[in-house]
mmCIF file with all atom_site columns, C-alpha atoms in Angstrom:
data_model
loop_
_atom_site.group_PDB
_atom_site.id
_atom_site.type_symbol
_atom_site.label_atom_id
_atom_site.label_alt_id
_atom_site.label_comp_id
_atom_site.label_asym_id
_atom_site.label_entity_id
_atom_site.label_seq_id
_atom_site.pdbx_PDB_ins_code
_atom_site.Cartn_x
_atom_site.Cartn_y
_atom_site.Cartn_z
_atom_site.occupancy
_atom_site.B_iso_or_equiv
_atom_site.pdbx_formal_charge
_atom_site.auth_seq_id
_atom_site.auth_comp_id
_atom_site.auth_asym_id
_atom_site.auth_atom_id
_atom_site.pdbx_PDB_model_num
ATOM 1   C CA . UNK A 1 1   ? -27.048 48.086  -17.723 1.00 53.00 ? 13  UNK A CA 1
ATOM 2   C CA . UNK A 1 2   ? -25.322 45.127  -19.224 1.00 59.00 ? 14  UNK A CA 1
ATOM 3   C CA . UNK A 1 3   ? -27.141 41.835  -19.621 1.00 61.00 ? 15  UNK A CA 1
ATOM 4   C CA . UNK A 1 4   ? -25.181 39.122  -17.766 1.00 58.00 ? 16  UNK A CA 1
ATOM 5   C CA . UNK A 1 5   ? -25.673 35.573  -18.945 1.00 59.00 ? 17  UNK A CA 1
ATOM 6   C CA . UNK A 1 6   ? -23.963 32.456  -17.723 1.00 56.00 ? 18  UNK A CA 1
ATOM 7   C CA . UNK A 1 7   ? -21.652 30.937  -20.265 1.00 63.00 ? 19  UNK A CA 1
ATOM 8   C CA . UNK A 1 8   ? -21.881 27.512  -18.643 1.00 63.00 ? 20  UNK A CA 1
ATOM 9   C CA . UNK A 1 9   ? -25.063 25.471  -18.512 1.00 67.00 ? 21  UNK A CA 1
ATOM 10  C CA . UNK A 1 10  ? -26.821 24.853  -15.231 1.00 64.00 ? 22  UNK A CA 1
ATOM 11  C CA . UNK A 1 11  ? -25.429 21.962  -13.212 1.00 76.00 ? 23  UNK A CA 1
ATOM 12  C CA . UNK A 1 12  ? -21.874 22.281  -14.496 1.00 78.00 ? 24  UNK A CA 1
ATOM 13  C CA . UNK A 1 13  ? -20.444 21.993  -10.972 1.00 80.00 ? 25  UNK A CA 1
ATOM 14  C CA . UNK A 1 14  ? -22.264 18.762  -10.272 1.00 85.00 ? 26  UNK A CA 1
ATOM 15  C CA . UNK A 1 15  ? -21.185 17.405  -13.658 1.00 83.00 ? 27  UNK A CA 1
ATOM 16  C CA . UNK A 1 16  ? -17.571 18.293  -12.873 1.00 85.00 ? 28  UNK A CA 1
ATOM 17  C CA . UNK A 1 17  ? -17.711 16.545  -9.501  1.00 85.00 ? 29  UNK A CA 1
ATOM 18  C CA . UNK A 1 18  ? -19.383 13.501  -11.084 1.00 87.00 ? 30  UNK A CA 1
ATOM 19  C CA . UNK A 1 19  ? -16.690 13.336  -13.781 1.00 89.00 ? 31  UNK A CA 1
ATOM 20  C CA . UNK A 1 20  ? -13.928 13.558  -11.170 1.00 88.00 ? 32  UNK A CA 1
ATOM 21  C CA . UNK A 1 21  ? -15.586 10.779  -9.158  1.00 88.00 ? 33  UNK A CA 1
ATOM 22  C CA . UNK A 1 22  ? -15.880 8.633   -12.309 1.00 91.00 ? 34  UNK A CA 1
ATOM 23  C CA . UNK A 1 23  ? -12.178 9.185   -13.113 1.00 90.00 ? 35  UNK A CA 1
ATOM 24  C CA . UNK A 1 24  ? -11.230 8.261   -9.564  1.00 86.00 ? 36  UNK A CA 1
ATOM 25  C CA . UNK A 1 25  ? -13.329 5.105   -9.715  1.00 87.00 ? 37  UNK A CA 1
ATOM 26  C CA . UNK A 1 26  ? -11.798 4.127   -13.072 1.00 90.00 ? 38  UNK A CA 1
ATOM 27  C CA . UNK A 1 27  ? -8.316  4.628   -11.625 1.00 86.00 ? 39  UNK A CA 1
ATOM 28  C CA . UNK A 1 28  ? -9.155  2.528   -8.571  1.00 84.00 ? 40  UNK A CA 1
ATOM 29  C CA . UNK A 1 29  ? -10.547 -0.301  -10.694 1.00 87.00 ? 41  UNK A CA 1
ATOM 30  C CA . UNK A 1 30  ? -7.488  -0.236  -12.961 1.00 86.00 ? 42  UNK A CA 1
ATOM 31  C CA . UNK A 1 31  ? -5.194  -0.246  -9.935  1.00 80.00 ? 43  UNK A CA 1
ATOM 32  C CA . UNK A 1 32  ? -7.068  -3.182  -8.404  1.00 81.00 ? 44  UNK A CA 1
ATOM 33  C CA . UNK A 1 33  ? -6.854  -5.145  -11.666 1.00 84.00 ? 45  UNK A CA 1
ATOM 34  C CA . UNK A 1 34  ? -3.121  -4.465  -11.991 1.00 81.00 ? 46  UNK A CA 1
ATOM 35  C CA . UNK A 1 35  ? -2.544  -5.424  -8.351  1.00 77.00 ? 47  UNK A CA 1
ATOM 36  C CA . UNK A 1 36  ? -4.429  -8.691  -8.725  1.00 81.00 ? 48  UNK A CA 1
ATOM 37  C CA . UNK A 1 37  ? -2.618  -9.460  -11.974 1.00 79.00 ? 49  UNK A CA 1
ATOM 38  C CA . UNK A 1 38  ? 0.777   -8.785  -10.399 1.00 74.00 ? 50  UNK A CA 1
ATOM 39  C CA . UNK A 1 39  ? 0.127   -10.774 -7.227  1.00 73.00 ? 51  UNK A CA 1
ATOM 40  C CA . UNK A 1 40  ? -1.457  -13.727 -9.006  1.00 76.00 ? 52  UNK A CA 1
ATOM 41  C CA . UNK A 1 41  ? 0.804   -13.535 -12.037 1.00 75.00 ? 53  UNK A CA 1
ATOM 42  C CA . UNK A 1 42  ? 4.121   -14.217 -10.339 1.00 69.00 ? 54  UNK A CA 1
ATOM 43  C CA . UNK A 1 43  ? 3.311   -17.736 -9.089  1.00 71.00 ? 55  UNK A CA 1
ATOM 44  C CA . UNK A 1 44  ? 1.624   -18.493 -12.408 1.00 74.00 ? 56  UNK A CA 1
ATOM 45  C CA . UNK A 1 45  ? 4.713   -17.459 -14.376 1.00 72.00 ? 57  UNK A CA 1
ATOM 46  C CA . UNK A 1 46  ? 6.974   -19.506 -12.107 1.00 69.00 ? 58  UNK A CA 1
ATOM 47  C CA . UNK A 1 47  ? 4.739   -22.575 -12.510 1.00 72.00 ? 59  UNK A CA 1
ATOM 48  C CA . UNK A 1 48  ? 4.473   -22.021 -16.260 1.00 71.00 ? 60  UNK A CA 1
ATOM 49  C CA . UNK A 1 49  ? 8.250   -21.914 -16.602 1.00 69.00 ? 61  UNK A CA 1
ATOM 50  C CA . UNK A 1 50  ? 8.514   -25.149 -14.610 1.00 68.00 ? 62  UNK A CA 1
ATOM 51  C CA . UNK A 1 51  ? 6.017   -26.739 -16.999 1.00 70.00 ? 63  UNK A CA 1
ATOM 52  C CA . UNK A 1 52  ? 7.922   -25.520 -20.058 1.00 71.00 ? 64  UNK A CA 1
ATOM 53  C CA . UNK A 1 53  ? 11.188  -26.872 -18.691 1.00 69.00 ? 65  UNK A CA 1
ATOM 54  C CA . UNK A 1 54  ? 9.503   -30.183 -17.957 1.00 71.00 ? 66  UNK A CA 1
ATOM 55  C CA . UNK A 1 55  ? 10.287  -32.366 -15.018 1.00 63.00 ? 67  UNK A CA 1
ATOM 56  C CA . UNK A 1 56  ? 10.139  -31.585 -11.351 1.00 67.00 ? 68  UNK A CA 1
ATOM 57  C CA . UNK A 1 57  ? 9.369   -28.193 -9.902  1.00 65.00 ? 69  UNK A CA 1
ATOM 58  C CA . UNK A 1 58  ? 12.479  -26.116 -9.303  1.00 65.00 ? 70  UNK A CA 1
ATOM 59  C CA . UNK A 1 59  ? 12.371  -23.167 -6.945  1.00 70.00 ? 71  UNK A CA 1
ATOM 60  C CA . UNK A 1 60  ? 13.154  -19.877 -8.588  1.00 67.00 ? 72  UNK A CA 1
ATOM 61  C CA . UNK A 1 61  ? 16.525  -18.311 -7.771  1.00 73.00 ? 73  UNK A CA 1
ATOM 62  C CA . UNK A 1 62  ? 16.496  -15.689 -5.040  1.00 77.00 ? 74  UNK A CA 1
ATOM 63  C CA . UNK A 1 63  ? 17.351  -12.842 -7.403  1.00 79.00 ? 75  UNK A CA 1
ATOM 64  C CA . UNK A 1 64  ? 14.306  -13.647 -9.536  1.00 74.00 ? 76  UNK A CA 1
ATOM 65  C CA . UNK A 1 65  ? 12.037  -13.468 -6.513  1.00 72.00 ? 77  UNK A CA 1
ATOM 66  C CA . UNK A 1 66  ? 13.618  -10.164 -5.490  1.00 77.00 ? 78  UNK A CA 1
ATOM 67  C CA . UNK A 1 67  ? 13.203  -8.778  -9.007  1.00 79.00 ? 79  UNK A CA 1
ATOM 68  C CA . UNK A 1 68  ? 9.527   -9.777  -9.013  1.00 75.00 ? 80  UNK A CA 1
ATOM 69  C CA . UNK A 1 69  ? 8.989   -7.765  -5.838  1.00 78.00 ? 81  UNK A CA 1
ATOM 70  C CA . UNK A 1 70  ? 10.142  -4.521  -7.469  1.00 84.00 ? 82  UNK A CA 1
ATOM 71  C CA . UNK A 1 71  ? 6.869   -3.905  -9.400  1.00 80.00 ? 83  UNK A CA 1
ATOM 72  C CA . UNK A 1 72  ? 4.897   -4.738  -6.263  1.00 77.00 ? 84  UNK A CA 1
ATOM 73  C CA . UNK A 1 73  ? 6.894   -2.210  -4.245  1.00 83.00 ? 85  UNK A CA 1
ATOM 74  C CA . UNK A 1 74  ? 6.471   0.415   -6.967  1.00 85.00 ? 86  UNK A CA 1
ATOM 75  C CA . UNK A 1 75  ? 2.736   -0.242  -6.934  1.00 79.00 ? 87  UNK A CA 1
ATOM 76  C CA . UNK A 1 76  ? 2.672   0.231   -3.151  1.00 80.00 ? 88  UNK A CA 1
ATOM 77  C CA . UNK A 1 77  ? 4.525   3.543   -3.500  1.00 86.00 ? 89  UNK A CA 1
ATOM 78  C CA . UNK A 1 78  ? 2.104   4.748   -6.183  1.00 84.00 ? 90  UNK A CA 1
ATOM 79  C CA . UNK A 1 79  ? -0.936  3.790   -4.106  1.00 78.00 ? 91  UNK A CA 1
ATOM 80  C CA . UNK A 1 80  ? 0.501   5.525   -1.046  1.00 82.00 ? 92  UNK A CA 1
ATOM 81  C CA . UNK A 1 81  ? 1.279   8.646   -3.052  1.00 85.00 ? 93  UNK A CA 1
ATOM 82  C CA . UNK A 1 82  ? -2.226  8.739   -4.557  1.00 82.00 ? 94  UNK A CA 1
ATOM 83  C CA . UNK A 1 83  ? -3.842  8.234   -1.164  1.00 80.00 ? 95  UNK A CA 1
ATOM 84  C CA . UNK A 1 84  ? -1.680  10.998  0.306   1.00 84.00 ? 96  UNK A CA 1
ATOM 85  C CA . UNK A 1 85  ? -2.780  13.412  -2.433  1.00 85.00 ? 97  UNK A CA 1
ATOM 86  C CA . UNK A 1 86  ? -6.453  12.553  -1.960  1.00 81.00 ? 98  UNK A CA 1
ATOM 87  C CA . UNK A 1 87  ? -6.354  12.802  1.843   1.00 82.00 ? 99  UNK A CA 1
ATOM 88  C CA . UNK A 1 88  ? -7.306  15.780  3.930   1.00 85.00 ? 100 UNK A CA 1
ATOM 89  C CA . UNK A 1 89  ? -5.308  17.053  6.907   1.00 88.00 ? 101 UNK A CA 1
ATOM 90  C CA . UNK A 1 90  ? -7.017  14.726  9.410   1.00 86.00 ? 102 UNK A CA 1
ATOM 91  C CA . UNK A 1 91  ? -6.247  11.629  7.326   1.00 86.00 ? 103 UNK A CA 1
ATOM 92  C CA . UNK A 1 92  ? -2.680  12.826  6.761   1.00 89.00 ? 104 UNK A CA 1
ATOM 93  C CA . UNK A 1 93  ? -2.197  13.324  10.494  1.00 90.00 ? 105 UNK A CA 1
ATOM 94  C CA . UNK A 1 94  ? -3.441  9.784   11.120  1.00 89.00 ? 106 UNK A CA 1
ATOM 95  C CA . UNK A 1 95  ? -1.064  8.468   8.448   1.00 89.00 ? 107 UNK A CA 1
ATOM 96  C CA . UNK A 1 96  ? 1.919   10.304  9.949   1.00 92.00 ? 108 UNK A CA 1
ATOM 97  C CA . UNK A 1 97  ? 1.030   9.069   13.436  1.00 94.00 ? 109 UNK A CA 1
ATOM 98  C CA . UNK A 1 98  ? 0.643   5.498   12.172  1.00 93.00 ? 110 UNK A CA 1
ATOM 99  C CA . UNK A 1 99  ? 4.047   5.606   10.474  1.00 93.00 ? 111 UNK A CA 1
ATOM 100 C CA . UNK A 1 100 ? 5.516   7.029   13.678  1.00 96.00 ? 112 UNK A CA 1
ATOM 101 C CA . UNK A 1 101 ? 4.081   4.110   15.689  1.00 96.00 ? 113 UNK A CA 1
ATOM 102 C CA . UNK A 1 102 ? 5.461   1.631   13.157  1.00 95.00 ? 114 UNK A CA 1
ATOM 103 C CA . UNK A 1 103 ? 8.897   3.244   13.188  1.00 95.00 ? 115 UNK A CA 1
ATOM 104 C CA . UNK A 1 104 ? 9.134   3.624   16.957  1.00 96.00 ? 116 UNK A CA 1
ATOM 105 C CA . UNK A 1 105 ? 7.873   0.105   17.667  1.00 96.00 ? 117 UNK A CA 1
ATOM 106 C CA . UNK A 1 106 ? 10.217  -1.269  14.991  1.00 94.00 ? 118 UNK A CA 1
ATOM 107 C CA . UNK A 1 107 ? 13.124  0.565   16.609  1.00 95.00 ? 119 UNK A CA 1
ATOM 108 C CA . UNK A 1 108 ? 12.346  -0.915  20.020  1.00 95.00 ? 120 UNK A CA 1
ATOM 109 C CA . UNK A 1 109 ? 11.264  -4.348  18.854  1.00 94.00 ? 121 UNK A CA 1
ATOM 110 C CA . UNK A 1 110 ? 14.420  -4.881  16.811  1.00 93.00 ? 122 UNK A CA 1
ATOM 111 C CA . UNK A 1 111 ? 16.499  -4.778  19.982  1.00 93.00 ? 123 UNK A CA 1
ATOM 112 C CA . UNK A 1 112 ? 13.991  -6.756  22.068  1.00 93.00 ? 124 UNK A CA 1
ATOM 113 C CA . UNK A 1 113 ? 13.528  -9.520  19.498  1.00 93.00 ? 125 UNK A CA 1
ATOM 114 C CA . UNK A 1 114 ? 17.270  -9.750  18.840  1.00 92.00 ? 126 UNK A CA 1
ATOM 115 C CA . UNK A 1 115 ? 17.896  -10.281 22.545  1.00 93.00 ? 127 UNK A CA 1
ATOM 116 C CA . UNK A 1 116 ? 14.989  -12.739 22.802  1.00 91.00 ? 128 UNK A CA 1
ATOM 117 C CA . UNK A 1 117 ? 16.334  -14.703 19.799  1.00 91.00 ? 129 UNK A CA 1
ATOM 118 C CA . UNK A 1 118 ? 19.244  -15.826 21.971  1.00 90.00 ? 130 UNK A CA 1
ATOM 119 C CA . UNK A 1 119 ? 16.828  -17.694 24.229  1.00 91.00 ? 131 UNK A CA 1
ATOM 120 C CA . UNK A 1 120 ? 13.972  -18.572 21.852  1.00 89.00 ? 132 UNK A CA 1
ATOM 121 C CA . UNK A 1 121 ? 14.517  -20.219 18.501  1.00 87.00 ? 133 UNK A CA 1
ATOM 122 C CA . UNK A 1 122 ? 13.713  -17.707 15.756  1.00 83.00 ? 134 UNK A CA 1
ATOM 123 C CA . UNK A 1 123 ? 14.773  -18.246 12.182  1.00 84.00 ? 135 UNK A CA 1
ATOM 124 C CA . UNK A 1 124 ? 14.751  -14.537 11.263  1.00 87.00 ? 136 UNK A CA 1
ATOM 125 C CA . UNK A 1 125 ? 14.468  -12.128 14.205  1.00 88.00 ? 137 UNK A CA 1
ATOM 126 C CA . UNK A 1 126 ? 14.509  -9.024  11.988  1.00 89.00 ? 138 UNK A CA 1
ATOM 127 C CA . UNK A 1 127 ? 11.485  -10.252 10.074  1.00 90.00 ? 139 UNK A CA 1
ATOM 128 C CA . UNK A 1 128 ? 9.645   -11.060 13.309  1.00 91.00 ? 140 UNK A CA 1
ATOM 129 C CA . UNK A 1 129 ? 10.329  -7.544  14.605  1.00 93.00 ? 141 UNK A CA 1
ATOM 130 C CA . UNK A 1 130 ? 9.160   -6.062  11.304  1.00 92.00 ? 142 UNK A CA 1
ATOM 131 C CA . UNK A 1 131 ? 5.916   -8.047  11.367  1.00 92.00 ? 143 UNK A CA 1
ATOM 132 C CA . UNK A 1 132 ? 5.253   -7.097  14.980  1.00 94.00 ? 144 UNK A CA 1
ATOM 133 C CA . UNK A 1 133 ? 5.813   -3.393  14.289  1.00 96.00 ? 145 UNK A CA 1
ATOM 134 C CA . UNK A 1 134 ? 3.517   -3.586  11.252  1.00 94.00 ? 146 UNK A CA 1
ATOM 135 C CA . UNK A 1 135 ? 0.877   -5.264  13.450  1.00 95.00 ? 147 UNK A CA 1
ATOM 136 C CA . UNK A 1 136 ? 1.238   -2.499  16.049  1.00 96.00 ? 148 UNK A CA 1
ATOM 137 C CA . UNK A 1 137 ? 0.821   0.101   13.308  1.00 94.00 ? 149 UNK A CA 1
ATOM 138 C CA . UNK A 1 138 ? -2.296  -1.588  11.929  1.00 93.00 ? 150 UNK A CA 1
ATOM 139 C CA . UNK A 1 139 ? -3.735  -1.890  15.421  1.00 94.00 ? 151 UNK A CA 1
ATOM 140 C CA . UNK A 1 140 ? -3.079  1.791   16.111  1.00 95.00 ? 152 UNK A CA 1
ATOM 141 C CA . UNK A 1 141 ? -4.624  2.779   12.788  1.00 92.00 ? 153 UNK A CA 1
ATOM 142 C CA . UNK A 1 142 ? -7.796  0.748   13.291  1.00 92.00 ? 154 UNK A CA 1
ATOM 143 C CA . UNK A 1 143 ? -8.254  1.889   16.896  1.00 94.00 ? 155 UNK A CA 1
ATOM 144 C CA . UNK A 1 144 ? -7.922  5.531   15.846  1.00 91.00 ? 156 UNK A CA 1
ATOM 145 C CA . UNK A 1 145 ? -10.327 5.031   12.920  1.00 85.00 ? 157 UNK A CA 1
ATOM 146 C CA . UNK A 1 146 ? -12.948 3.396   15.142  1.00 87.00 ? 158 UNK A CA 1
ATOM 147 C CA . UNK A 1 147 ? -12.702 6.098   17.797  1.00 86.00 ? 159 UNK A CA 1
ATOM 148 C CA . UNK A 1 148 ? -13.039 8.995   15.348  1.00 73.00 ? 160 UNK A CA 1
#
């Protein structure tokens, strides 16, 4: 009979899980730091440029503000993609249902708010409809999370 010995030391599975958890935590901390730096950095840069120019504060051109949103949107896509990969089928189902609520309510609210804007003063009806659909999606998500 052949003598069978383990080539890996005892506890290798727990060590592997602990290392994966440590990598995940490091990634989350790095992502949080980058997010905070991006969100807080844009107004700082704008104010710094105003100080360098001297004189009164000048609002940044619209294209600059739009360009500064691109890294923030890319960060949101990366976070969503990472969360999707780490989620199980129950969390993915909740995510798909939440996006469906946001999309369906946005579809309906766009028409309702556009009609209501004729009678109520709204500066940007599309933005109001978008915010309302996002609020419906968040409400749906939190209600489903509390119930489960």
